[in-house]
Coordinates of C-alpha atoms and ligand atoms in Angstrom, one line a residue:
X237 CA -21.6 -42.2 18.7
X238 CA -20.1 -41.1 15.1
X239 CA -19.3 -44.9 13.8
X240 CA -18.3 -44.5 10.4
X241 CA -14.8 -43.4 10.0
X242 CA -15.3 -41.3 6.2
X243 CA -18.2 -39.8 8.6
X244 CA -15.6 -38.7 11.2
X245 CA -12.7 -37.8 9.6
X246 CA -15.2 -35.3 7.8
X247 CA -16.8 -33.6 10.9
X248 CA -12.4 -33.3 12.3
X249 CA -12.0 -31.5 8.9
X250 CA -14.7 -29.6 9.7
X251 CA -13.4 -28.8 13.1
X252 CA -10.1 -27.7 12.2
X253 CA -11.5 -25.7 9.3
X254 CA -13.8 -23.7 12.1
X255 CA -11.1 -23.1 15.0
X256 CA -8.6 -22.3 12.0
X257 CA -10.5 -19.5 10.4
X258 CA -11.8 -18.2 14.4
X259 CA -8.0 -18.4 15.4
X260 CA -7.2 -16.0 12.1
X261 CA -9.7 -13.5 12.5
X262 CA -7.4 -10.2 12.7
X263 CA -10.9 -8.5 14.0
X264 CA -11.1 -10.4 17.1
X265 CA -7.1 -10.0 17.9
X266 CA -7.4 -5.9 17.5
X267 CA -10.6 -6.3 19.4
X268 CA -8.2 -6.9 22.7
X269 CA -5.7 -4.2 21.8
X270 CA -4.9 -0.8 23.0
X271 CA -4.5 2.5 20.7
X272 CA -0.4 2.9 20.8
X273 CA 0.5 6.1 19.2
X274 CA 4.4 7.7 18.3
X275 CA 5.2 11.0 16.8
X276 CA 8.3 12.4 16.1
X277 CA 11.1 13.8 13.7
X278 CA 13.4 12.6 11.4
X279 CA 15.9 13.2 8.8
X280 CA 16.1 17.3 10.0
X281 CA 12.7 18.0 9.8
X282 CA 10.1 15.7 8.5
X283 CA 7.5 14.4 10.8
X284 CA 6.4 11.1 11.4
X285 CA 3.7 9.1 13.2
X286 CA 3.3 5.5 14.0
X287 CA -0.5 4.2 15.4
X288 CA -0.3 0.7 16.1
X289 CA -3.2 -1.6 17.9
X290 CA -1.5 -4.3 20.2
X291 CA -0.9 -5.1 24.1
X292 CA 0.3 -1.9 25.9
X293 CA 3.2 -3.6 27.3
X294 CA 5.0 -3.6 23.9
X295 CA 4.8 0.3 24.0
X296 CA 8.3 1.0 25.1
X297 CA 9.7 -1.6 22.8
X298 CA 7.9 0.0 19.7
X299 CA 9.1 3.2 20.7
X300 CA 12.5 2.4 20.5
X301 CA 12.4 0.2 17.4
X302 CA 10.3 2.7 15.6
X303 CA 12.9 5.4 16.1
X304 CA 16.4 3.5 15.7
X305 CA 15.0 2.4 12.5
X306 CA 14.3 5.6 11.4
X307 CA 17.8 6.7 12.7
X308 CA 19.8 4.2 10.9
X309 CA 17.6 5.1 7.4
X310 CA 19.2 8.4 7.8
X311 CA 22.6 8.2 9.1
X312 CA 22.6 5.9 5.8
X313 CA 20.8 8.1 3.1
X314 CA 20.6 11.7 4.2
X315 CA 22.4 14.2 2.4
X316 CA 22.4 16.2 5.4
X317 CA 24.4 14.2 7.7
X318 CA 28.2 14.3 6.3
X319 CA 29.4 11.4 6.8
X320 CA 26.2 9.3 5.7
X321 CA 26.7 6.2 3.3
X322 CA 25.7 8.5 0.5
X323 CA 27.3 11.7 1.2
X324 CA 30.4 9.8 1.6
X325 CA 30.0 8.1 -1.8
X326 CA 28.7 11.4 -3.3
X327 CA 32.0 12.7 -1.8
X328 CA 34.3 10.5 -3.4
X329 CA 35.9 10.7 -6.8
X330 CA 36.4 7.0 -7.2
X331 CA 34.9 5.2 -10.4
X332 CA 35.6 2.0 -9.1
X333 CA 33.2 0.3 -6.4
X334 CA 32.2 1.8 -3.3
X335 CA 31.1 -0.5 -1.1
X336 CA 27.8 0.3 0.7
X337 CA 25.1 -1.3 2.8
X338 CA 22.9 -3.9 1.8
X339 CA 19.8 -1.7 2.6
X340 CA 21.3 1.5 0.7
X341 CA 22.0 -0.9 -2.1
X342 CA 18.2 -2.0 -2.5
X343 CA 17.3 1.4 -2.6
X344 CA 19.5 2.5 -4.8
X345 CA 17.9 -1.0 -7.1
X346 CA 14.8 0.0 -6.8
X347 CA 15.7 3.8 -7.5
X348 CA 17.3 2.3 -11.1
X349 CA 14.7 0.0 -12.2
X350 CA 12.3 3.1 -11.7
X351 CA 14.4 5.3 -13.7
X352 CA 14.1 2.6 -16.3
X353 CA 10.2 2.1 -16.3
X354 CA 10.0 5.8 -16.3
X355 CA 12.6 6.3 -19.2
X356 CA 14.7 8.6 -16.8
X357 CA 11.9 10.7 -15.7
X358 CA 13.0 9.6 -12.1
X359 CA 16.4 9.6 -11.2
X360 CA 18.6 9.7 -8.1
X361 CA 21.9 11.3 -9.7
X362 CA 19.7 14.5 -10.1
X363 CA 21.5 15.5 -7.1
X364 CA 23.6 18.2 -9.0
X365 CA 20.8 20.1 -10.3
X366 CA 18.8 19.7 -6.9
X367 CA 21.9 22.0 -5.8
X368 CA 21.9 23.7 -8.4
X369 CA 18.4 24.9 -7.8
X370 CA 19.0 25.5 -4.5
X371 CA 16.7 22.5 -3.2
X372 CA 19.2 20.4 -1.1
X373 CA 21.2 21.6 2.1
X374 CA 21.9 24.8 1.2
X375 CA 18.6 26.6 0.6
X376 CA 19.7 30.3 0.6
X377 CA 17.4 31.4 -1.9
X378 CA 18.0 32.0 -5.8
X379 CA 18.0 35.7 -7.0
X380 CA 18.5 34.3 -10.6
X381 CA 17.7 31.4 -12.4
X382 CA 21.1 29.3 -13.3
X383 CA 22.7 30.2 -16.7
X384 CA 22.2 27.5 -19.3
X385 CA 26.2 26.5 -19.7
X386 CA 26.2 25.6 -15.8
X387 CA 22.9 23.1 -16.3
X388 CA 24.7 21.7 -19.2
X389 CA 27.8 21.4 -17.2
X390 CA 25.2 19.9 -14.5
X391 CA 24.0 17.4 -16.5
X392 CA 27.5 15.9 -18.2
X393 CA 27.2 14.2 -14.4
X394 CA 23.9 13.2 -14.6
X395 CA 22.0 9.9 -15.5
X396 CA 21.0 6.9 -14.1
X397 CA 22.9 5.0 -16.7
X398 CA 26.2 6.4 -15.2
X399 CA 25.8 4.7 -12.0
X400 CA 25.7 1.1 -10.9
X401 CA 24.1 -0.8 -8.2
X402 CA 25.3 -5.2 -7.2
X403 CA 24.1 -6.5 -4.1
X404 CA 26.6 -9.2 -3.3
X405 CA 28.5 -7.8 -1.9
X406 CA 26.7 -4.3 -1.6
X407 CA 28.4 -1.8 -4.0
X408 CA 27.5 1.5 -5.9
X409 CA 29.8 2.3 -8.7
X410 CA 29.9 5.7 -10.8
X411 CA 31.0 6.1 -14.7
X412 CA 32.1 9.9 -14.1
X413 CA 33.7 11.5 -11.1
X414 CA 31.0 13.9 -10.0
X415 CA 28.3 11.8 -10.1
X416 CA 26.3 12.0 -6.8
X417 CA 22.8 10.7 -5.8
X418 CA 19.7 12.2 -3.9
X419 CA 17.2 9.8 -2.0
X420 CA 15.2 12.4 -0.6
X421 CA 12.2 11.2 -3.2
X422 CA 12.2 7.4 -2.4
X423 CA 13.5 7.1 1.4
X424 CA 11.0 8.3 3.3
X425 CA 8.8 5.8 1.3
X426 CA 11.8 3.0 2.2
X427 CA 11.2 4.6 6.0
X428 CA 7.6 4.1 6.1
X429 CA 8.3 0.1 4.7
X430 CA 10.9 -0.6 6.9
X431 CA 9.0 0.8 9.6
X432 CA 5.8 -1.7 8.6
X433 CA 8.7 -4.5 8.4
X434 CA 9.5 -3.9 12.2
X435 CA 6.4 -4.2 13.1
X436 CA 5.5 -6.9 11.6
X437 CA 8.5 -8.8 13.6
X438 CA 6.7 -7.8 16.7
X439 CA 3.4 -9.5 15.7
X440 CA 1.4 -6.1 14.7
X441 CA -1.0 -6.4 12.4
X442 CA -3.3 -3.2 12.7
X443 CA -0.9 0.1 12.2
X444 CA -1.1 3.3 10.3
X445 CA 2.6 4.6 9.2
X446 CA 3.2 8.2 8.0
X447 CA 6.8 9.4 7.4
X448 CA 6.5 13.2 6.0
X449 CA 3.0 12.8 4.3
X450 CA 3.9 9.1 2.9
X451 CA 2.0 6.2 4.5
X452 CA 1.2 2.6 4.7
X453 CA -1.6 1.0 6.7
X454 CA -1.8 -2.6 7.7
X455 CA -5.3 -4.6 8.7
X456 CA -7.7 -1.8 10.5
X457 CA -8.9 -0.2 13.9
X458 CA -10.2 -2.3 16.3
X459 CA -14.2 -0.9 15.7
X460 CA -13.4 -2.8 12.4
X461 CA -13.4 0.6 10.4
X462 CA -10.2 1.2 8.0
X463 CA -7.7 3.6 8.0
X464 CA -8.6 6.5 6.6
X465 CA -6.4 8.8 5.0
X466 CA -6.9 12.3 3.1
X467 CA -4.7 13.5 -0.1
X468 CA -4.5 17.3 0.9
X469 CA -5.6 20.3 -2.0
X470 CA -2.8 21.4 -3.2
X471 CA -2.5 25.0 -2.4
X472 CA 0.4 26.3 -0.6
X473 CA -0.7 27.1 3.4
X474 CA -3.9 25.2 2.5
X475 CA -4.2 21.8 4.8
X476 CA -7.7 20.9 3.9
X477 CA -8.2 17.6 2.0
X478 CA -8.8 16.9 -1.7
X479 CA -10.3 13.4 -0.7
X480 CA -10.7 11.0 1.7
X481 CA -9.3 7.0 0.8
X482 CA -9.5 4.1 2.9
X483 CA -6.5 1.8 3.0
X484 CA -6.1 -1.4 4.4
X485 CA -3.2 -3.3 3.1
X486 CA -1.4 -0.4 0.8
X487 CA 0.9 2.5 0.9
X488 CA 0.1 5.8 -0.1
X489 CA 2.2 8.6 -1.2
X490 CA 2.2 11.9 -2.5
X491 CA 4.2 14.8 -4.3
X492 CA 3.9 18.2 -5.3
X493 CA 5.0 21.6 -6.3
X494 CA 2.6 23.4 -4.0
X495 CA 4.8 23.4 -0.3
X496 CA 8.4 22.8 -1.7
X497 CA 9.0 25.6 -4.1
X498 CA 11.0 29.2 -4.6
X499 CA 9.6 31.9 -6.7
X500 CA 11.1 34.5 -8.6
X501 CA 10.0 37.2 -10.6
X502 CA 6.1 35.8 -10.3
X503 CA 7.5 31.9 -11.3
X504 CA 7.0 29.5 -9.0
X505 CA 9.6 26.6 -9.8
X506 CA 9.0 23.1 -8.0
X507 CA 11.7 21.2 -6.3
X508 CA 11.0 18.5 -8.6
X509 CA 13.4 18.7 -11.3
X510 CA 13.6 17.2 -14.7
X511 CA 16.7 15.2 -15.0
X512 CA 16.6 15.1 -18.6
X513 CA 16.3 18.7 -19.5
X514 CA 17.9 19.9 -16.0
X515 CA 14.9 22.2 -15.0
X516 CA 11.5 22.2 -12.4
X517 CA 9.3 21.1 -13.8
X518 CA 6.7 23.5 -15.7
X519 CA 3.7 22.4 -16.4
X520 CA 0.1 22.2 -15.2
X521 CA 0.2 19.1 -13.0
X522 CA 0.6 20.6 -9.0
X523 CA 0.2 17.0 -7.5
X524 CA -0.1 13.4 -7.6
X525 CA -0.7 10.6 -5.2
X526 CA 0.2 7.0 -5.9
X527 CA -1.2 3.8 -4.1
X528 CA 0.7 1.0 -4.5
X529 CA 1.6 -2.2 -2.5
X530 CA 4.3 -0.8 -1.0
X531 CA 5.6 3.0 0.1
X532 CA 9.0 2.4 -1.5
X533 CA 7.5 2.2 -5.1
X534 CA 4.3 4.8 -3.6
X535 CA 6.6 7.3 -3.1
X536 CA 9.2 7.2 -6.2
X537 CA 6.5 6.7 -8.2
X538 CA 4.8 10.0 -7.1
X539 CA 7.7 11.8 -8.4
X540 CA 8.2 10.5 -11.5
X541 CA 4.8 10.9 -12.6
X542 CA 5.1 14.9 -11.6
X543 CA 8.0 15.0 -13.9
X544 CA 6.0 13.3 -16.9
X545 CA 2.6 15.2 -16.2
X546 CA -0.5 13.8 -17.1
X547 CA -0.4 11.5 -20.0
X548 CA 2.7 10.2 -19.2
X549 CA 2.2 9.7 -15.7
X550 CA -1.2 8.1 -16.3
X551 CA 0.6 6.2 -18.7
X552 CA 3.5 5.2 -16.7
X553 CA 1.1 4.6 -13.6
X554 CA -0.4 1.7 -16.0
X555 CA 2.4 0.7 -16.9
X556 CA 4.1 -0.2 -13.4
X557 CA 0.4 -1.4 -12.2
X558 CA -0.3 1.4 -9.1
X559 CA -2.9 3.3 -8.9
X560 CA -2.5 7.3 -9.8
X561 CA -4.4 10.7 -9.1
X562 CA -3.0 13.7 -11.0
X563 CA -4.2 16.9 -9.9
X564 CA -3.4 19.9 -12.4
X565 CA -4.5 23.4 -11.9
X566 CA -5.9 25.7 -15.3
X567 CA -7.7 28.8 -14.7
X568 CA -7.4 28.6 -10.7
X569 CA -9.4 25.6 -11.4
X570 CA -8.0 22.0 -9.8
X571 CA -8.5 19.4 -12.7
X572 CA -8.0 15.1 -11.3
X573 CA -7.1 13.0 -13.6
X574 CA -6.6 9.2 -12.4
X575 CA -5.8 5.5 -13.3
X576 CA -9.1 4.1 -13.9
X577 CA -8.5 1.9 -10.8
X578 CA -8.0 4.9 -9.0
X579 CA -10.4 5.3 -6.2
X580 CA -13.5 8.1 -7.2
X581 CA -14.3 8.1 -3.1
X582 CA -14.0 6.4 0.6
X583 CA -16.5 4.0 -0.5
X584 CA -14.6 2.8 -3.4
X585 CA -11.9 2.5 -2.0
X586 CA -13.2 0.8 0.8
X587 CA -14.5 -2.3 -1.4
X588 CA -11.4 -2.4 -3.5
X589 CA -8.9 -2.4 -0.6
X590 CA -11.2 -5.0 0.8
X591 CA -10.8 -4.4 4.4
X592 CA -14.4 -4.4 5.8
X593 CA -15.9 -6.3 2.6
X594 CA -13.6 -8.9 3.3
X595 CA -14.6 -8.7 6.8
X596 CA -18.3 -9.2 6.0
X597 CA -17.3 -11.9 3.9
X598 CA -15.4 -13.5 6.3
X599 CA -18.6 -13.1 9.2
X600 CA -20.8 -15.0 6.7
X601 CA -18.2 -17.6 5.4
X602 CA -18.3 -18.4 9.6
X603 CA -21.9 -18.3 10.1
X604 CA -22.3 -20.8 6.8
X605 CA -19.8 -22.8 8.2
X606 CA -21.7 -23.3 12.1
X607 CA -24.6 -23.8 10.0
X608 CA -23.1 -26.8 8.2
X609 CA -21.4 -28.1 11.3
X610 CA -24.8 -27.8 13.1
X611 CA -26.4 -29.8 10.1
X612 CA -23.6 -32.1 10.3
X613 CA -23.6 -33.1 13.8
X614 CA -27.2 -33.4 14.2
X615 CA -27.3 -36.0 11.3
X616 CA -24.7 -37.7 12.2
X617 CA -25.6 -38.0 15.8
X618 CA -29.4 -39.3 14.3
X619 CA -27.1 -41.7 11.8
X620 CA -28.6 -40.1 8.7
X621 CA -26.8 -39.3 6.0
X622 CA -27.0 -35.1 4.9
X623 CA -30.1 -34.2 2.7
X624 CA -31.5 -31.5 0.7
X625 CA -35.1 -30.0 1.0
X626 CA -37.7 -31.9 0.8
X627 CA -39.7 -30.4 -1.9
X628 CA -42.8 -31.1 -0.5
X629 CA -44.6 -28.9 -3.1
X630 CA -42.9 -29.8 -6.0
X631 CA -43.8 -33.7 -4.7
X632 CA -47.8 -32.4 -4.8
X633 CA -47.2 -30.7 -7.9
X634 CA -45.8 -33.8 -9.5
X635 CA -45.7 -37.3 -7.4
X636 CA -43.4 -38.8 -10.2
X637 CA -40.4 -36.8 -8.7
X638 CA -39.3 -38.3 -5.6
X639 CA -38.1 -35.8 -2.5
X640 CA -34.6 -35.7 -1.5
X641 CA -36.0 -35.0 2.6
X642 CA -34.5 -36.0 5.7
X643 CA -37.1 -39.4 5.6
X644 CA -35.3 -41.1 2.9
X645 CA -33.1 -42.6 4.9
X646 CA -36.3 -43.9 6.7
X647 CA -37.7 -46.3 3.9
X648 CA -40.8 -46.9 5.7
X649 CA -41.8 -43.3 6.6
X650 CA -40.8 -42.2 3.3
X651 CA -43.3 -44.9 1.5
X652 CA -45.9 -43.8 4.2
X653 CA -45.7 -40.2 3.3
X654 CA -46.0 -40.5 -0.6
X655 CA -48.7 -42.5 -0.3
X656 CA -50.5 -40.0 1.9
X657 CA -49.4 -37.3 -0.7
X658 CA -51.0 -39.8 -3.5
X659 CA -54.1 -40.1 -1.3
X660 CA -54.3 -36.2 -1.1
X661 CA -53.4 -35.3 -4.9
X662 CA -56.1 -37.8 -5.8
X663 CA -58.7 -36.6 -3.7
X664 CA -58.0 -33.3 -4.8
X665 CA -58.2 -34.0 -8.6
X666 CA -61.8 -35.9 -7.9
Ligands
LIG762 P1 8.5 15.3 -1.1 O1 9.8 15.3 -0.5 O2 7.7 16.5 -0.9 O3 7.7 14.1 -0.7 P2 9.3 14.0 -3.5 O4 9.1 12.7 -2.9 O5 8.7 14.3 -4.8 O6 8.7 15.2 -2.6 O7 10.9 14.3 -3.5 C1 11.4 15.5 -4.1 C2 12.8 15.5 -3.8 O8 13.5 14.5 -4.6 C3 13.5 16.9 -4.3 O9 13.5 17.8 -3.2 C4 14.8 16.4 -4.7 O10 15.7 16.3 -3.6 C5 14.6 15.1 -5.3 N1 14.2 15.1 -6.8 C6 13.9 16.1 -7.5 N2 13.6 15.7 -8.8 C7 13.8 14.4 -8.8 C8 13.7 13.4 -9.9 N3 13.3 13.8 -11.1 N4 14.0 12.2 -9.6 C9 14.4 11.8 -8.3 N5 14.5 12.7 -7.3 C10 14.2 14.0 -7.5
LIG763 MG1 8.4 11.0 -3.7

């Protein structure tokens, strides 16, 4: 039927192009799925969820990977477990290399090139001064802020620049005896990624991943809607939220002074602690929530930017490419200040994630596509070659221009129709 070979190795291209982009579509393989859904806690106290759209027979399997990779995050980071990877290394008075785990030793990476990009604002030795404040295991509560000769004793052992990170083989190594390091503000973020990392190995491509208010959502539910997720107002005992932001592909993460906090003498002072100065930090900014490509960087970013406030943090934000709401509070009154690529609502951030836009352009991209193979076929099938319009009008209008219509390729029908057109233009004119 299809004679010319050019001809037929075209319409196969076409072919595979069509069953290629049908066999891709993630909206017809969560279509089939079934709403999975695991909650739980980890590392003491922090909550976590998993929603994941896929065959119900992998349920049990999810379940279990879900939480022994949430286990083995914190029997390696916690500074609550005692014998952890870093409370062992935080335990030791050794300036010569500790060896470590490989996945500690990323985190610990990423940790330091943060602390670079955010000149120190965030900083995983800070541990000292988180016990200092009273902010790590033991929580019994201040009744006076620490003297000034114990924060400067503080931080003689703090600094990123004191500590080392290699990765073959895996190895933390400390310039002064006392150093010791605090994950609590990038793990849960490294949870949440390792998490979406698991899942991916099983196949899952629609899932929603929240690890104590940090999240990262992968393709979208099944009704072809994204993920929707709110950044809460940050008032303590409040749990109403701020806004509403669609993810698809991204991580979201968020930190504050408004839950974690002590006050004394009418001060509230934040668990998040400058490790440069070696005190909360004091100033307007209550919260801010990072997007970014992955949780890790979501959530470490989140803190530094709440030690550097707003012009910093809107600066820094820039500067590492995620995108930033800073929420500050004046006069009782909440003031946002974001990235300009910072999502203004659901909307927004529905066409910049991309997840149903790109689904509407993929729905047209298909229907374009049957409509050229249709063309295609039927042409080939009739053995005439693919043409435009025919421009009948524009032929009345002007006979000189000759119509590229489905007749060319039929001399004699062609020739019979412009002279007809002729016939009628002259007629017309007389
Ligand atoms: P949350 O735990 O509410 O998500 P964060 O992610 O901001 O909040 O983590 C805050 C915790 O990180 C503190 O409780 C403390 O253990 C630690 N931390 C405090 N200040 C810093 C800092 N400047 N850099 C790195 N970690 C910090
Ligand atoms: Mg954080």
């Amino acid at each position: 039927m299809v004679s010319n070979p050019k001809t037929r190795l075209a319409l196969i291209q076409m072919l595979v192009a069509f069953l290629f982009l049908f066999a891709n579509a993630p909206w017809l393989s969560a279509q089939t799925s079934t709403r999975l859904e695991i909650t739980g806690t980890t590392m003491g106290v922090v909550g976590y969820s998993v929603v994941a759209f896929a065959d119900s027979d992998v349920a049990t399997e999810l379940k279990a990977s879900v939480a022994e990779e949430l286990e083995s995050v914190n029997q390696r980071m916690s500074t609550y477990i005692a014998d952890s990877e870093v409370s062992r290394f935080n335990q030791s008075t050794s300036t010569d290399w500790f060896s470590i785990s490989r996945e500690t030793a990323e985190v610990v990476q990423k940790a330091q090139e943060i602390s670079e990009l955010s000149d120190g604002a965030f900083d995983i030795t800070v541990q000292p001064l988180v016990a200092r404040w009273k902010f790590s295991k033991d929580k019994s509560k201040l009744t006076k802020i620490p003297d000034k000769a114990s924060i400067a004793a503080d931080l003689k052992r703090v600094g990123y620049k004191k500590l080392q990170v290699r990765l073959d083989p895996p190895a933390l190594k400390k310039s002064v005896a006392g150093l010791q390091i605090d994950l609590s503000a990038i793990a849960k973020g490294y949870a949440v990624d390792m998490v979406a990392e698991r899942l991916q190995a099983m196949g899952l491509d629609n899932f929603l991943i929240e690890v104590g208010g940090e999240v990262r959502a992968s393709g979208e539910k099944p009704d072809e809607t994204s993920w929707r997720v709110g950044i809460e107002k940050p008032l303590p005992g409040a749990r109403e939220p701020y806004q509403i932001i669609a993810l698809y592909h991204q991580a979201l993460a968020s930190s504050g002074d408004y839950r974690n906090f002590f006050e004394l003498n009418g001060k509230r002072y934040s668990h998040t602690i400058d490790p440069r100065t070696g005190y909360p930090v004091d100033h307007a900014v209550t919260a801010t929530s990072v997007i970014a490509q992955d949780c890790t960087t979501a959530d470490a970013m989140a803190t530094a930017i709440m030690v550097l406030g707003r012009d910093g943090g809107i600066q820094l934000a820039n500067k590492a490419g995620v995108k930033a709401l800073i929420l500050s509070e004046t006069n009782n009154q909440l003031l946002a200040t974001k990235t300009a690529n910072f999502p203004s609502n659901e909307k927004e951030s529905m066409i910049q994630e991309g997840g149903s836009f790109l689904k509407l352009v993929g729905i047209v991209s298909v229907f374009f596509l049957l409509a050229v193979l249709a063309m295609a076929i039927g042409v080939i099938c009739g053995r005439e070659r693919i043409k435009g319009s025919c421009g009948g009008i524009a032929a009345l209008e002007n006979p000189d221009i000759t119509p590229e219509c489905s007749l060319c390729s039929r001399a004699a029908e062609c020739n019979d129709l412009k002279k007809e057109l002729k016939k009628r233009q002259t007629e017309t004119d007389s």
